[in-house]
Coordinates of C-alpha atoms in Angstrom, one line a residue:
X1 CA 0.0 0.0 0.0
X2 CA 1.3 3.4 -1.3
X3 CA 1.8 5.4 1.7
X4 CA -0.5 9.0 1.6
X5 CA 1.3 12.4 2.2
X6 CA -1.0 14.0 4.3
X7 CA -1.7 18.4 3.7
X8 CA -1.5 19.4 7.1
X9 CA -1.4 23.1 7.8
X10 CA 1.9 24.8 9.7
X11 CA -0.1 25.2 12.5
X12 CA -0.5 21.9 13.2
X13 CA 2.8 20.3 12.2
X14 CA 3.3 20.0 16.1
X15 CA 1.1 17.5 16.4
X16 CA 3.2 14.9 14.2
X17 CA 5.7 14.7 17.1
X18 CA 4.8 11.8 19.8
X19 CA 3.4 13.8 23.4
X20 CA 1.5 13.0 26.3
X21 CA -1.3 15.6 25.7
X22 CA -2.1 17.1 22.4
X23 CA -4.6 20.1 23.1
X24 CA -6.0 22.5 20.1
X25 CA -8.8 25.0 21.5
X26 CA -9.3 28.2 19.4
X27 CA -12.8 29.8 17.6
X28 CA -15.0 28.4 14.5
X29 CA -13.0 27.5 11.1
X30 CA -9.8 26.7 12.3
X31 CA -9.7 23.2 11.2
X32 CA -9.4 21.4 14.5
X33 CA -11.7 18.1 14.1
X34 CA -10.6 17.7 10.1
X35 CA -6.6 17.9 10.9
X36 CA -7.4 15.8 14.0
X37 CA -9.3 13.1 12.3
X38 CA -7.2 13.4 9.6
X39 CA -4.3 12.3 11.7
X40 CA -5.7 10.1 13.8
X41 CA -7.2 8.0 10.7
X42 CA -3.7 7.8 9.3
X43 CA -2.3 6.6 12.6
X44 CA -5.3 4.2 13.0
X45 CA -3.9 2.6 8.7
X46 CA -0.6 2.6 8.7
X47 CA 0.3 2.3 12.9
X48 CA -2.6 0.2 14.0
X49 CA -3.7 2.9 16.8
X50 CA -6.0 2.1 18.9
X51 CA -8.2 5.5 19.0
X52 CA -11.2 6.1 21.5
X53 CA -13.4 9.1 20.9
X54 CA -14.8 10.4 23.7
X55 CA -17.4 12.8 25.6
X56 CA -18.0 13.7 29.1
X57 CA -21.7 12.1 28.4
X58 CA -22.5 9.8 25.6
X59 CA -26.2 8.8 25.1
X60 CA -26.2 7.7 21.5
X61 CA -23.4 7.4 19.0
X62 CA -25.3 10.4 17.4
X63 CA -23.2 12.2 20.2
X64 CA -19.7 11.1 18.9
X65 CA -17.1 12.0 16.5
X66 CA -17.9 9.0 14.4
X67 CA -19.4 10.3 11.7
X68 CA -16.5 12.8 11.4
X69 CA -14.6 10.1 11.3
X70 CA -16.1 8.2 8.0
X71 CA -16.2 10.9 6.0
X72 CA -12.4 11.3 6.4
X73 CA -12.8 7.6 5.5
X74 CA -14.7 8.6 2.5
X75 CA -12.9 11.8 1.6
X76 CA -9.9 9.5 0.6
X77 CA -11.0 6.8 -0.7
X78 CA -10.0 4.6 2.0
X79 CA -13.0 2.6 2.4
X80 CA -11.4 -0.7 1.0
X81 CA -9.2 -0.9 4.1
X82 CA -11.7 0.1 7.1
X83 CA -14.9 -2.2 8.2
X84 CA -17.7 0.7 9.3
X85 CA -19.8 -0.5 12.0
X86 CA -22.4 1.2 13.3
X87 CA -20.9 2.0 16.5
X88 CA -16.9 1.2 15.9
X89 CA -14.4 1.1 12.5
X90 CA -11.9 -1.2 12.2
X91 CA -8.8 -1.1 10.0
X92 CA -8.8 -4.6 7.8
X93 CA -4.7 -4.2 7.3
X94 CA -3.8 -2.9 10.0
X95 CA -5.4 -4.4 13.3
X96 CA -6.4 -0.8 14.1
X97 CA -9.9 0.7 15.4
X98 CA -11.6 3.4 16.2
X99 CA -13.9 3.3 19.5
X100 CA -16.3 6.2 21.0
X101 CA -17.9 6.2 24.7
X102 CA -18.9 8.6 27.1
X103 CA -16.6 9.4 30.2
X104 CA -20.1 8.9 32.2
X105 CA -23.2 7.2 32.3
X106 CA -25.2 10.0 33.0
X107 CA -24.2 13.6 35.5
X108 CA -23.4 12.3 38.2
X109 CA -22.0 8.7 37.4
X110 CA -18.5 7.6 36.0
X111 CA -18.2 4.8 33.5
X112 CA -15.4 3.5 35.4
X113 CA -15.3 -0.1 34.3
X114 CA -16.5 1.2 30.9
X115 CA -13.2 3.2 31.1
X116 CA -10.8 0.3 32.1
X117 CA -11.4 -1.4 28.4
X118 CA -9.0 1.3 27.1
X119 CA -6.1 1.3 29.1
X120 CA -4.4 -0.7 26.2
X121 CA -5.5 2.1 23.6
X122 CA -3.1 4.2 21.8
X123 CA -4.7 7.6 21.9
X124 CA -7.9 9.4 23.5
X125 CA -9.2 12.4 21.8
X126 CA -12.0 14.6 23.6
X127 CA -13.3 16.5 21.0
X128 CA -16.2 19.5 22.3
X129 CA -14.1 19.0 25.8
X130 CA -14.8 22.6 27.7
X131 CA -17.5 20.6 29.5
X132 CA -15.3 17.9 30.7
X133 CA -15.3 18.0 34.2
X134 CA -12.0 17.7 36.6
X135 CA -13.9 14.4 37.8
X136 CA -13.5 13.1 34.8
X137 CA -10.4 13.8 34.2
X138 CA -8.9 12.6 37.0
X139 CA -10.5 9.4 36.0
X140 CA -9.4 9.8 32.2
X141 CA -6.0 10.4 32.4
X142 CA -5.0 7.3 34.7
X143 CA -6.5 5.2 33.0
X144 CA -4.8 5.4 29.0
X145 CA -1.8 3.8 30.8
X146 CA -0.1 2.1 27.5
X147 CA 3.4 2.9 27.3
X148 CA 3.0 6.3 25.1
X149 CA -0.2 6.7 25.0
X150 CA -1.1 10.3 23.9
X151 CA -4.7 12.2 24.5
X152 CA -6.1 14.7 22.3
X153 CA -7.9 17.4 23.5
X154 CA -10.2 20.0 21.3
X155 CA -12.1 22.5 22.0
X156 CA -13.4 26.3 21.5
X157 CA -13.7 27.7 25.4
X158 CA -16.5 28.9 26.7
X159 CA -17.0 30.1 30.7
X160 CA -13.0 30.7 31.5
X161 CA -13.8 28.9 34.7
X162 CA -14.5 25.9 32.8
X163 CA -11.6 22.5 34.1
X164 CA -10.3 21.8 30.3
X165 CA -9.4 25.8 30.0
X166 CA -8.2 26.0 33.4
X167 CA -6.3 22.6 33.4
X168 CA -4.5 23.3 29.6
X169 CA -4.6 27.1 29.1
X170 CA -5.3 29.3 32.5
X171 CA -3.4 27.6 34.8
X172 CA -1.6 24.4 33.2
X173 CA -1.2 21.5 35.0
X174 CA 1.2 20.0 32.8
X175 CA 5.0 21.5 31.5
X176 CA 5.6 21.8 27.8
X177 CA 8.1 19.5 27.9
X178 CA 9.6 16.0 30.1
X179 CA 12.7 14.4 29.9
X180 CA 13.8 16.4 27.1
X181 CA 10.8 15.5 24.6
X182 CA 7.8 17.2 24.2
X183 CA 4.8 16.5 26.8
X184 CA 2.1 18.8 27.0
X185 CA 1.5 20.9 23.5
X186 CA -0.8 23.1 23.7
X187 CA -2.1 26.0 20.8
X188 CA -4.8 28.7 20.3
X189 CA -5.3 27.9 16.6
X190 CA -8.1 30.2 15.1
X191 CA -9.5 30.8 11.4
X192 CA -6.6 33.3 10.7
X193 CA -4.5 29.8 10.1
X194 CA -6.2 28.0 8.1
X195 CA -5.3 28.9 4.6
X196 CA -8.7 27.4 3.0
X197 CA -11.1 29.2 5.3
X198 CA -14.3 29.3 3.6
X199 CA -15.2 32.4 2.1
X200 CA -19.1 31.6 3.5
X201 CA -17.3 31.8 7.3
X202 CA -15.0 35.0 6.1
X203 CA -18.0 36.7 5.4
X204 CA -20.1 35.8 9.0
X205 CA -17.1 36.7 10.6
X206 CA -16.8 39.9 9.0
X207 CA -20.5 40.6 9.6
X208 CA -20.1 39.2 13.5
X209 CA -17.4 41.8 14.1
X210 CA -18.7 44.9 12.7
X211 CA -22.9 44.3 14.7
X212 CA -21.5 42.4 18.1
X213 CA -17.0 42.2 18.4
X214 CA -17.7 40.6 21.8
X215 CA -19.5 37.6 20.2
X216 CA -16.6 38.0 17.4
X217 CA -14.0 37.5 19.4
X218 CA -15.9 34.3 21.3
X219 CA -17.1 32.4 18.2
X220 CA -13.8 33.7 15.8
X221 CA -10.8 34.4 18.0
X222 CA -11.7 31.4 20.6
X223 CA -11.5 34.0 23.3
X224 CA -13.6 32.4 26.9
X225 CA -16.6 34.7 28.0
X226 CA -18.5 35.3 30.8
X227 CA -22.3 34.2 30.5
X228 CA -23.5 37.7 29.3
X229 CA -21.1 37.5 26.3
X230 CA -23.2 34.9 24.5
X231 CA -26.5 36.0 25.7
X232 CA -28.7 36.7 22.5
X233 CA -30.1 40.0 23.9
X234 CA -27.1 42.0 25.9
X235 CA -28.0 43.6 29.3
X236 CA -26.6 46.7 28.4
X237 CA -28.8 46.6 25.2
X238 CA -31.8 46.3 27.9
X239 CA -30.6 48.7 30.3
X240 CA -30.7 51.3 27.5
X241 CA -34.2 50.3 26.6
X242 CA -35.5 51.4 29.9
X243 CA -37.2 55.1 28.8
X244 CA -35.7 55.2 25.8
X245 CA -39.1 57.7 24.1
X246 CA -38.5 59.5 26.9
X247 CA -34.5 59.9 26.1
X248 CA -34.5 59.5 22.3
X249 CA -35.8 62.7 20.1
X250 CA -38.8 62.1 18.0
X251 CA -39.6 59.0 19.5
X252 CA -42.3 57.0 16.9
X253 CA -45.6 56.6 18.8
X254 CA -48.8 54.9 17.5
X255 CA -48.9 51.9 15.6
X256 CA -51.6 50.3 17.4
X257 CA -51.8 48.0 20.6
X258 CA -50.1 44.3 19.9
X259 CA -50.2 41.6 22.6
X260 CA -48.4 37.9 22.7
X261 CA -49.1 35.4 25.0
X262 CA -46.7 32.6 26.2
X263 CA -48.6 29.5 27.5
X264 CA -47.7 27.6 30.6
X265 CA -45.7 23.8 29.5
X266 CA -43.1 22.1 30.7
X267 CA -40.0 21.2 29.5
X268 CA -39.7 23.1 25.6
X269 CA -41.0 21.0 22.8
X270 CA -42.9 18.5 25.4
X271 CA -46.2 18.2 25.0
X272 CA -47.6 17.2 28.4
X273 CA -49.4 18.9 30.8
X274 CA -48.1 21.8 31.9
X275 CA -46.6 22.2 35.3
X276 CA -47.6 24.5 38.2
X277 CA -44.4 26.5 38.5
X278 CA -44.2 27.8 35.1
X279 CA -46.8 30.1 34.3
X280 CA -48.7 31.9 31.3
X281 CA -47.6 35.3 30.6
X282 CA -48.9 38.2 28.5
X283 CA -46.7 41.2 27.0
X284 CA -48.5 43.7 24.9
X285 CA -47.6 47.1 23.2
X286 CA -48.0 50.3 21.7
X287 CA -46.4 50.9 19.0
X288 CA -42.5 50.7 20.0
X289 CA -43.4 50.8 23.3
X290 CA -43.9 48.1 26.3
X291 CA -46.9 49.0 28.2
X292 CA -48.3 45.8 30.0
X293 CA -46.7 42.5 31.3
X294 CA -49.1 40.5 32.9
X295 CA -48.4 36.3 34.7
X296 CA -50.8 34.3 36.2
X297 CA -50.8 30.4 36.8
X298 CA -53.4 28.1 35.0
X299 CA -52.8 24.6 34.0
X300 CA -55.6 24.5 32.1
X301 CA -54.7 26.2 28.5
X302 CA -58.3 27.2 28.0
X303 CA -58.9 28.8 31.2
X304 CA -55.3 30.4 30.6
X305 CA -57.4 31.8 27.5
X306 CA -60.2 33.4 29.0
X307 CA -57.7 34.8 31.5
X308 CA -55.9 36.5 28.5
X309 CA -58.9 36.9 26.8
X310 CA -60.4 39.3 29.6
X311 CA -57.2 41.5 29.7
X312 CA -57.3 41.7 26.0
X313 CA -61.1 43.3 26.4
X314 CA -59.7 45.5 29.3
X315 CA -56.7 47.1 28.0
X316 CA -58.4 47.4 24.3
X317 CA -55.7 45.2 22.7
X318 CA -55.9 45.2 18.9
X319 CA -54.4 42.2 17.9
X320 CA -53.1 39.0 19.9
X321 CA -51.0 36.0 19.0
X322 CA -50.5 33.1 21.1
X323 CA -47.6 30.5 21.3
X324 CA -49.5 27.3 19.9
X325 CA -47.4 24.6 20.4
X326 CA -47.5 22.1 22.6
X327 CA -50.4 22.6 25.4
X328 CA -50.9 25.3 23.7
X329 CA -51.9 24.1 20.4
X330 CA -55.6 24.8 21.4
X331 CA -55.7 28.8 22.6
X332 CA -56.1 30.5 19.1
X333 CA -58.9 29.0 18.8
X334 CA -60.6 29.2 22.1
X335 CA -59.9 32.9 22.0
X336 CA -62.3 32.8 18.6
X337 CA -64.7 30.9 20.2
X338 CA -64.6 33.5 23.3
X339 CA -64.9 36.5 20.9
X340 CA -68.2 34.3 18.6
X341 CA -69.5 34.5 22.0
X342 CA -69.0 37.7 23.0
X343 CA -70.1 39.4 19.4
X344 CA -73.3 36.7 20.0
X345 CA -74.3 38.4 22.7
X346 CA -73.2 42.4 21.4
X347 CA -73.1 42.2 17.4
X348 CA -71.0 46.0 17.6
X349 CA -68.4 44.1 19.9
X350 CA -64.9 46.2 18.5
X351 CA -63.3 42.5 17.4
X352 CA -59.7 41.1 18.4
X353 CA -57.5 39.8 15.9
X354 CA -56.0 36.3 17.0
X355 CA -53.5 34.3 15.6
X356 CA -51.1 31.3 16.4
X357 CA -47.4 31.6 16.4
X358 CA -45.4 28.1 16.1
X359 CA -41.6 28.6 17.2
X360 CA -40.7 25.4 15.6
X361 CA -41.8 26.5 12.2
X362 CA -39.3 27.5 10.0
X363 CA -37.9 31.4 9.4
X364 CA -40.3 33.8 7.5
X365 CA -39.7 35.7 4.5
X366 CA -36.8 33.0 4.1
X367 CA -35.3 34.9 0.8
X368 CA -35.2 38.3 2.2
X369 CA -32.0 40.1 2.6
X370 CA -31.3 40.1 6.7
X371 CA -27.8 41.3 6.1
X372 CA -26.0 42.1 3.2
X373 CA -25.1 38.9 1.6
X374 CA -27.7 37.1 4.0
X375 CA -31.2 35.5 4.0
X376 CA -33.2 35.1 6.7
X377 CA -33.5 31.4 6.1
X378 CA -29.4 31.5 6.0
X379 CA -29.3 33.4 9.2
X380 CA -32.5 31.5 11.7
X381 CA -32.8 27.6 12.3
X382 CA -36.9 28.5 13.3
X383 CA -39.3 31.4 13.8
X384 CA -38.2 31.1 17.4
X385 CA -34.6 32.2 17.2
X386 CA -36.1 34.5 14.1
X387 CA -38.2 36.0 17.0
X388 CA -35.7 36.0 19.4
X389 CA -32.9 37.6 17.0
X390 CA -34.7 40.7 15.5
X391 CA -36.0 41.5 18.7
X392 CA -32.1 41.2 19.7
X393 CA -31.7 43.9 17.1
X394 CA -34.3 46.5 18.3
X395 CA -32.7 46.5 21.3
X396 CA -29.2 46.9 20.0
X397 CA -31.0 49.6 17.5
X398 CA -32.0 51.4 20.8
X399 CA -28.6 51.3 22.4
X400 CA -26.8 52.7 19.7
X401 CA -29.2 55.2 19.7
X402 CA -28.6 56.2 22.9
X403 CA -25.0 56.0 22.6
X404 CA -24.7 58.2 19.2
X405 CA -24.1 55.9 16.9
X406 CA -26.6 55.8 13.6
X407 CA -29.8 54.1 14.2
X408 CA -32.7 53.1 12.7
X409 CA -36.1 54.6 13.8
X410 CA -38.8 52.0 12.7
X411 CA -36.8 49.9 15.3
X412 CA -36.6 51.2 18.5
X413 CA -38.4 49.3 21.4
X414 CA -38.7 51.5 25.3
X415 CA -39.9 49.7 28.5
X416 CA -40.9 52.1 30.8
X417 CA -39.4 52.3 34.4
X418 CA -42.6 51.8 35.9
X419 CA -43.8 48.9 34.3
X420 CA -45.0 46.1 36.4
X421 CA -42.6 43.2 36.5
X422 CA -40.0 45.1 34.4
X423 CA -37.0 44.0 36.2
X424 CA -38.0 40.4 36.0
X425 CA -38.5 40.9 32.0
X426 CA -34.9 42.4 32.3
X427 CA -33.0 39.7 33.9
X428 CA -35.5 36.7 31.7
X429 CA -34.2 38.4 28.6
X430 CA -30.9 38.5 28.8
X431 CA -30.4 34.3 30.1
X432 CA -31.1 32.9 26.6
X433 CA -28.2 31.8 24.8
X434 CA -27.4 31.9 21.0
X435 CA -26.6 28.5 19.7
X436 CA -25.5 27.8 16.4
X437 CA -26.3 24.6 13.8
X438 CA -24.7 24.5 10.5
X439 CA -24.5 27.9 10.8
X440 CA -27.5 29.4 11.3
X441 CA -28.6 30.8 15.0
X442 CA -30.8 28.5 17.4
X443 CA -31.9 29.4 20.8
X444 CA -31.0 27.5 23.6
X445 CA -33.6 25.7 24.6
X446 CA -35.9 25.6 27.9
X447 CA -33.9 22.1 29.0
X448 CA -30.3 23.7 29.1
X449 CA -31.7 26.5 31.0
X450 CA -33.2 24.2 33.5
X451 CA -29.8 22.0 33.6
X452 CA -28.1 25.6 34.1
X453 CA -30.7 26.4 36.9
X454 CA -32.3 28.9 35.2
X455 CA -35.9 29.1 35.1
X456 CA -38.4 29.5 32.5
X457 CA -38.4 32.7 30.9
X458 CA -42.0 33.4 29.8
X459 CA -42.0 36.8 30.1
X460 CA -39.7 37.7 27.7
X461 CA -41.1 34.5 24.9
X462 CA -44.2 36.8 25.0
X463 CA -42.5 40.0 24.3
X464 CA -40.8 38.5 21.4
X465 CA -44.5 36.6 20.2
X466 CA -46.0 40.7 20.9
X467 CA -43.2 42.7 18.6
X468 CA -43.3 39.9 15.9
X469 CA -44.3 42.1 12.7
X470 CA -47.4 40.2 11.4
X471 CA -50.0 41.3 9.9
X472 CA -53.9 40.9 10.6
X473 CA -56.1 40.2 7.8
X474 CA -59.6 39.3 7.5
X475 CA -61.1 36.7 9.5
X476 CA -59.3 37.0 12.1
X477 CA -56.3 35.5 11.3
X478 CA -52.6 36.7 10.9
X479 CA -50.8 36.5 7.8
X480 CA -47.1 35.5 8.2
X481 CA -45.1 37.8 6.6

């Protein structure tokens, strides 16, 4: 067998030399996983490495670098000399394979015997490490005991408090070099070293660091933030949200009274009954402006209705839309029925426009420029982070505006000071994270937040659901853009 010369970049030419830990963190495009797989696969043909992939928790092979791993298989041609399995790859020539498990069983619980069937294996590579805990580590580490045995670490940081950062980069346990060979080699790589950075990435980079640098420099430069950084909505964006048609000159009023409502569920995307401690709220407008927030608890999504239903008469709301997923797939329509009712029994009744909104759907207006160069459907996974993202930029409209900087004034939003449960709103807002999948913006769902200890934030899903720009029409029912 002709023996390949592998195209690995300078900045990873360290990585050819034999070492106890082999750690790569840095931001998005800097060709961690492909040089790493690429290497390891060559080491797996032509050494007979024993390779295990691993993450902290492992619940499906779905969570692994396998799939990584056969389409370096595919990408050259080497099929003829590896057996894919569905859960391991095995080199026919060489003796080699490739293995992938998680460090634990679940949170709490160490695989430990799990972990003992690779002390004989060549090399361990944690790709996605940051969340690796110390726990694990210390458990890790022992136990790839074969006389040199190397582990591969990858990752782009997150929290700087986070054991893989501290343990490699903050404060490293490990020195550079033992015995007079290397030991511990350890690089911030970003997209500024890889010669074939995609012009695609170039350009969302570009864009990242003109609208937010912090996010830049997390995503792109690899930099560790605090929580705030990746927050969707920035405090400081809120913060100068608080009066702004009080501070801001010709402030745009009018535009007519718009109300969303969050219903009470569990966990995001389940569709069980909803539980006590996470209640329905209701955000409505005027125009640019916040004027009501509203939470009440009501398992039942109809009653939850008529709750709404009677604030909606009260405060002379024009136009409602409700989050219909889920429990509450049924509330648009009980609000109709409420209003039939109600015009039944006064034909003049001034009538409601109601309509559902389904985060799940996909964007709207998909092929309309949302930055130069960008669609809407390039830029949002779902309506929700579609939602979430353009109210992201009213608010960072309004800060620039505050701060000098151009702005635009059909997007301004102002909460005022005074406003009922406005420093709740404030602090729900800004927990959201923004998540990325193949490249477009997701937001982190209800079940992180909970595993972070953060609670539901209902307050601020209704705000988004009350400043999304739809349109009534006739019958009652809102076009979608």
């Amino acid at each position: 067998m002709t023996r390949e010369v592998l195209d690995i970049f300078p900045a990873y030419r360290d990585y050819l030399q034999p070492a106890r830990f082999k750690v790569a963190y840095g931001g998005r495009g800097s060709a961690k996983t492909r040089t790493f797989v690429a290497i390891l696969v060559s080491n797996v043909l032509y050494h007979g490495w024993r390779v295990v992939g691993f993450r902290e928790i492992m619940n499906s092979i779905e969570d692994s670098v396998y799939q990584e791993f056969v389409a370096e298989i595919e990408r050259r041609n080497l099929g003829r000399f590896f057996n894919i399995l569905k859960t391991e790859i095995k080199c026919q020539i060489s003796g080699g394979t490739i293995k992938f498990s998680g460090i634990k069983s679940n949170a709490t619980r160490l695989n430990t015997q799990k972990l003992k069937g690779f002390s004989n294996f060549d090399a361990a590579w944690l790709e996605e490490a940051n969340p690796i805990s110390a726990e694990s580590w210390n458990a890790l580490i022992p136990t790839m005991r074969k006389d040199g045995s190397e582990i591969w670490v990858s990752f782009n940081p997150e929290n700087p408090l986070e054991e893989t950062y501290q343990r490699f980069v903050a404060n490293p346990k490990y020195p550079a070099e033992k015995d007079g060979k290397p030991y511990c080699i350890v690089r911030k790589i970003n997209f500024t070293e890889n010669p074939r950075f995609p012009k695609e990435l170039a350009d969302d980079a570009e864009l990242m660091r003109l609208t937010d640098p912090e996010l830049y420099r997390h995503i792109y430069l690899g930099e560790p933030v605090s929580n705030n950084a990746l927050a969707i909505i920035k405090p400081a964006w809120i913060d100068a949200s608080v009066d702004a048609h009080l501070h801001i000159p010709d402030f745009p009023f009018g535009g007519g009274t718009i109300a969303g409502m969050d219903v009470s569920g569990g966990v995001e995307g389940d569709v069980a009954a909803p539980k006590a401690n996470d209640p329905n709220a209701l955000a409505w407008r005027y125009g640019s402006i916040l004027v009501g927030l509203e939470e009440w608890q009501d398992e039942n999504p109809n009653a939850a209705a008529a709750h709404a239903y009677a604030i909606v008469t009260r405060e002379r709301i024009d136009a409602l839309q409700a989050d219909d997923i889920g429990v509450g797939a049924s509330v648009p329509g009980e609000f109709k029925r409420l209003q039939n009712e109600a015009v039944a029994r006064s034909p003049n009744l001034r009538l409601v426009e109601f309509g559902g909104w389904t985060a799940s759907r996909s964007p709207t207006r998909p092929k309309e420029e949302y930055q130069p160069g960008k669609t809407h459907e390039d830029m949002f996974s779902n309506l929700k982070a579609q939602g979430w993202g353009t109210l992201g930029d009213r608010f960072r409209n309004t800060w620039q505006a505050r701060n000098g900087l151009p702005f635009d004034r059909d997007k301004l939003i102002s909460i005022p000071s005074g406003l009922p449960l406005r420093e709740k709103l404030q602090a729900e807002l800004a927990q959201p994270r923004r998540e990325t999948i193949n490249g477009r913006m997701k937001v982190e769902s209800k079940r992180l937040l909970k595993k972070r200890g953060i609670p539901s934030h209902n307050l601020a899903d209704a705000v988004v659901i009350s400043f999304w720009p739809a349109e009534p029409e006739t019958g009652h029912q809102f076009r979608w853009g």
